mmCIF file of C-alpha atoms in Angstrom:
data_model
loop_
_atom_site.group_PDB
_atom_site.id
_atom_site.type_symbol
_atom_site.label_atom_id
_atom_site.label_comp_id
_atom_site.label_asym_id
_atom_site.label_seq_id
_atom_site.Cartn_x
_atom_site.Cartn_y
_atom_site.Cartn_z
ATOM 1 C CA MET A 1 -17.310 -106.293 -82.319
ATOM 2 C CA LEU A 2 -14.024 -107.413 -80.855
ATOM 3 C CA MET A 3 -13.828 -111.141 -80.183
ATOM 4 C CA MET A 4 -11.408 -112.376 -77.559
ATOM 5 C CA ARG A 5 -9.941 -115.791 -76.823
ATOM 6 C CA ARG A 6 -8.918 -116.857 -73.360
ATOM 7 C CA SER A 7 -5.601 -118.627 -72.868
ATOM 8 C CA ILE A 8 -4.987 -120.182 -69.483
ATOM 9 C CA ILE A 9 -1.358 -120.298 -68.507
ATOM 10 C CA ASN A 10 -0.325 -122.580 -65.661
ATOM 11 C CA LEU A 11 3.017 -121.778 -64.069
ATOM 12 C CA ALA A 12 4.189 -123.618 -60.962
ATOM 13 C CA GLY A 13 0.667 -124.322 -59.787
ATOM 14 C CA TYR A 14 -0.539 -120.762 -60.322
ATOM 15 C CA SER A 15 -2.785 -120.163 -63.283
ATOM 16 C CA SER A 16 -3.360 -116.858 -64.977
ATOM 17 C CA VAL A 17 -5.617 -115.842 -67.796
ATOM 18 C CA ARG A 18 -4.363 -113.973 -70.822
ATOM 19 C CA TRP A 19 -6.781 -112.575 -73.379
ATOM 20 C CA ARG A 20 -5.909 -112.356 -77.059
ATOM 21 C CA SER A 21 -7.892 -110.943 -79.913
ATOM 22 C CA THR A 22 -9.125 -113.436 -82.491
ATOM 23 C CA VAL A 23 -10.122 -110.706 -84.927
ATOM 24 C CA GLN A 24 -7.505 -108.987 -87.031
ATOM 25 C CA ALA A 25 -7.050 -105.414 -85.888
ATOM 26 C CA GLN A 26 -7.858 -102.743 -88.402
ATOM 27 C CA ALA A 27 -5.105 -100.351 -89.347
ATOM 28 C CA THR A 28 -5.765 -96.672 -88.793
ATOM 29 C CA GLN A 29 -4.332 -93.707 -90.597
ATOM 30 C CA PRO A 30 -0.586 -93.411 -89.936
ATOM 31 C CA ASN A 31 -0.931 -89.674 -89.378
ATOM 32 C CA SER A 32 -3.272 -90.089 -86.416
ATOM 33 C CA GLY A 33 -0.553 -91.705 -84.261
ATOM 34 C CA GLU A 34 -3.080 -93.976 -82.522
ATOM 35 C CA GLY A 35 -3.407 -97.687 -83.117
ATOM 36 C CA VAL A 36 -0.763 -97.814 -85.834
ATOM 37 C CA ILE A 37 -0.006 -101.428 -86.659
ATOM 38 C CA ASP A 38 3.456 -102.506 -87.695
ATOM 39 C CA PRO A 39 3.334 -103.645 -91.345
ATOM 40 C CA GLU A 40 5.145 -106.850 -90.383
ATOM 41 C CA TRP A 41 2.098 -107.973 -88.372
ATOM 42 C CA THR A 42 -0.137 -107.789 -91.421
ATOM 43 C CA THR A 43 2.239 -109.927 -93.495
ATOM 44 C CA ALA A 44 3.218 -112.374 -90.743
ATOM 45 C CA LYS A 45 2.875 -116.069 -91.501
ATOM 46 C CA PRO A 46 1.120 -118.452 -89.100
ATOM 47 C CA TYR A 47 3.038 -120.357 -86.441
ATOM 48 C CA LYS A 48 2.536 -123.654 -88.275
ATOM 49 C CA CYS A 49 4.644 -122.348 -91.186
ATOM 50 C CA ILE A 50 7.840 -122.151 -89.112
ATOM 51 C CA PRO A 51 10.142 -124.845 -90.496
ATOM 52 C CA GLY A 52 11.666 -127.563 -88.383
ATOM 53 C CA PRO A 53 11.999 -131.304 -87.992
ATOM 54 C CA SER A 54 9.003 -133.422 -87.013
ATOM 55 C CA VAL A 55 8.967 -135.492 -83.837
ATOM 56 C CA TRP A 56 9.534 -138.626 -85.921
ATOM 57 C CA GLN A 57 12.551 -137.061 -87.668
ATOM 58 C CA LEU A 58 14.040 -136.224 -84.265
ATOM 59 C CA VAL A 59 13.446 -139.715 -82.875
ATOM 60 C CA THR A 60 15.004 -141.433 -85.885
ATOM 61 C CA GLY A 61 17.753 -138.806 -86.076
ATOM 62 C CA PHE A 62 18.888 -139.461 -82.493
ATOM 63 C CA ALA A 63 18.641 -143.236 -82.824
ATOM 64 C CA LYS A 64 21.831 -145.230 -83.338
ATOM 65 C CA GLY A 65 23.129 -144.477 -86.820
ATOM 66 C CA GLY A 66 20.864 -141.409 -87.199
ATOM 67 C CA ARG A 67 22.121 -138.120 -88.545
ATOM 68 C CA TYR A 68 22.027 -136.422 -85.099
ATOM 69 C CA ALA A 69 23.321 -139.408 -83.080
ATOM 70 C CA GLU A 70 26.964 -138.400 -82.779
ATOM 71 C CA LEU A 71 26.493 -134.603 -82.656
ATOM 72 C CA ASN A 72 27.020 -132.472 -79.578
ATOM 73 C CA LEU A 73 24.585 -129.626 -78.841
ATOM 74 C CA VAL A 74 26.529 -126.954 -80.759
ATOM 75 C CA GLU A 75 26.902 -129.182 -83.827
ATOM 76 C CA LEU A 76 23.195 -130.124 -83.631
ATOM 77 C CA HIS A 77 22.050 -126.505 -83.700
ATOM 78 C CA TYR A 78 24.545 -125.691 -86.460
ATOM 79 C CA HIS A 79 23.163 -128.576 -88.535
ATOM 80 C CA LEU A 80 19.526 -127.583 -87.891
ATOM 81 C CA ARG A 81 20.304 -123.960 -88.764
ATOM 82 C CA GLU A 82 21.857 -124.958 -92.063
ATOM 83 C CA GLU A 83 18.880 -127.189 -92.866
ATOM 84 C CA TYR A 84 15.969 -124.972 -91.725
ATOM 85 C CA GLY A 85 17.332 -121.406 -91.649
ATOM 86 C CA ASP A 86 17.761 -118.741 -88.965
ATOM 87 C CA LEU A 87 14.376 -119.455 -87.386
ATOM 88 C CA TYR A 88 13.265 -123.020 -86.769
ATOM 89 C CA ARG A 89 10.948 -124.934 -84.454
ATOM 90 C CA ILE A 90 11.782 -128.047 -82.470
ATOM 91 C CA PRO A 91 8.460 -129.727 -81.664
ATOM 92 C CA GLY A 92 7.608 -130.508 -78.088
ATOM 93 C CA TRP A 93 6.505 -134.006 -77.208
ATOM 94 C CA MET A 94 5.351 -135.815 -74.095
ATOM 95 C CA GLY A 95 3.490 -132.707 -72.968
ATOM 96 C CA ARG A 96 6.332 -130.250 -73.477
ATOM 97 C CA PRO A 97 5.905 -127.013 -75.452
ATOM 98 C CA ASP A 98 7.685 -126.359 -78.737
ATOM 99 C CA ILE A 99 11.099 -124.685 -78.717
ATOM 100 C CA LEU A 100 11.786 -121.855 -81.151
ATOM 101 C CA MET A 101 15.386 -121.179 -82.079
ATOM 102 C CA SER A 102 16.337 -117.860 -83.635
ATOM 103 C CA PHE A 103 19.769 -116.755 -84.762
ATOM 104 C CA SER A 104 18.707 -113.220 -85.689
ATOM 105 C CA PRO A 105 19.363 -110.373 -83.208
ATOM 106 C CA GLU A 106 16.556 -108.355 -84.841
ATOM 107 C CA ASP A 107 14.075 -111.072 -83.833
ATOM 108 C CA PHE A 108 15.155 -110.847 -80.193
ATOM 109 C CA GLU A 109 14.676 -107.089 -80.171
ATOM 110 C CA LYS A 110 11.136 -107.457 -81.537
ATOM 111 C CA ILE A 111 10.284 -110.207 -79.062
ATOM 112 C CA TYR A 112 11.500 -108.245 -76.049
ATOM 113 C CA ARG A 113 9.689 -105.086 -77.183
ATOM 114 C CA THR A 114 6.325 -106.832 -77.715
ATOM 115 C CA GLU A 115 6.236 -109.180 -74.694
ATOM 116 C CA GLY A 116 4.269 -106.769 -72.567
ATOM 117 C CA GLN A 117 4.533 -105.917 -68.908
ATOM 118 C CA TRP A 118 4.520 -109.518 -67.581
ATOM 119 C CA PRO A 119 6.369 -111.804 -70.012
ATOM 120 C CA VAL A 120 6.101 -115.555 -69.569
ATOM 121 C CA ARG A 121 9.522 -117.157 -69.571
ATOM 122 C CA ARG A 122 10.100 -120.793 -68.826
ATOM 123 C CA SER A 123 12.594 -121.736 -66.161
ATOM 124 C CA PHE A 124 14.811 -124.760 -65.845
ATOM 125 C CA ASP A 125 12.213 -127.279 -64.712
ATOM 126 C CA CYS A 126 14.694 -129.981 -63.737
ATOM 127 C CA MET A 127 16.650 -127.572 -61.520
ATOM 128 C CA ALA A 128 13.455 -126.290 -59.901
ATOM 129 C CA TYR A 129 12.329 -129.859 -59.194
ATOM 130 C CA TYR A 130 15.707 -130.724 -57.699
ATOM 131 C CA ARG A 131 15.737 -127.653 -55.463
ATOM 132 C CA GLN A 132 12.112 -127.959 -54.332
ATOM 133 C CA GLN A 133 11.634 -131.738 -54.090
ATOM 134 C CA VAL A 134 15.005 -133.477 -53.783
ATOM 135 C CA ARG A 135 17.069 -131.012 -51.694
ATOM 136 C CA PRO A 136 14.703 -128.550 -50.008
ATOM 137 C CA GLU A 137 16.827 -128.624 -46.836
ATOM 138 C CA ILE A 138 19.648 -126.884 -48.707
ATOM 139 C CA PHE A 139 17.713 -124.409 -50.853
ATOM 140 C CA GLY A 140 14.714 -123.823 -48.583
ATOM 141 C CA GLU A 141 12.094 -121.513 -50.039
ATOM 142 C CA THR A 142 14.614 -119.776 -52.283
ATOM 143 C CA ASN A 143 14.552 -121.162 -55.806
ATOM 144 C CA GLY A 144 17.277 -118.919 -57.116
ATOM 145 C CA LEU A 145 17.400 -116.556 -60.053
ATOM 146 C CA VAL A 146 17.792 -119.260 -62.711
ATOM 147 C CA THR A 147 14.841 -121.401 -61.645
ATOM 148 C CA SER A 148 12.313 -118.728 -60.677
#
């Protein structure tokens, strides 16, 4: 029996439902050509195992005298990459989702190939708010390519 979990995704007031299997798929014979599972999926670690600073480490790091206080964005990511590796997670706080940073082109290829027909990609929320709420007389109903 295949068990499914429902994930509700809310984007700009529109919600959609995405179903994901909660049961590990069973690998079939590689010669059959159907349902072949990539070996990387069977050895993949859980999301919680991705290294990265905690929210508290970020707060104290950006405070005056902290190790991230005087760094610009490029230096910050360089420092985090040296500390946590090519793949690290910056935790979201105050209701924001986590941010994953990858410096491996192979990871991007895998992500783009497995996203499916309708990938969910976040937009620039502050720009969308500005265009829709602050200056709608200029932008009208068009949000633009960056914010849509």
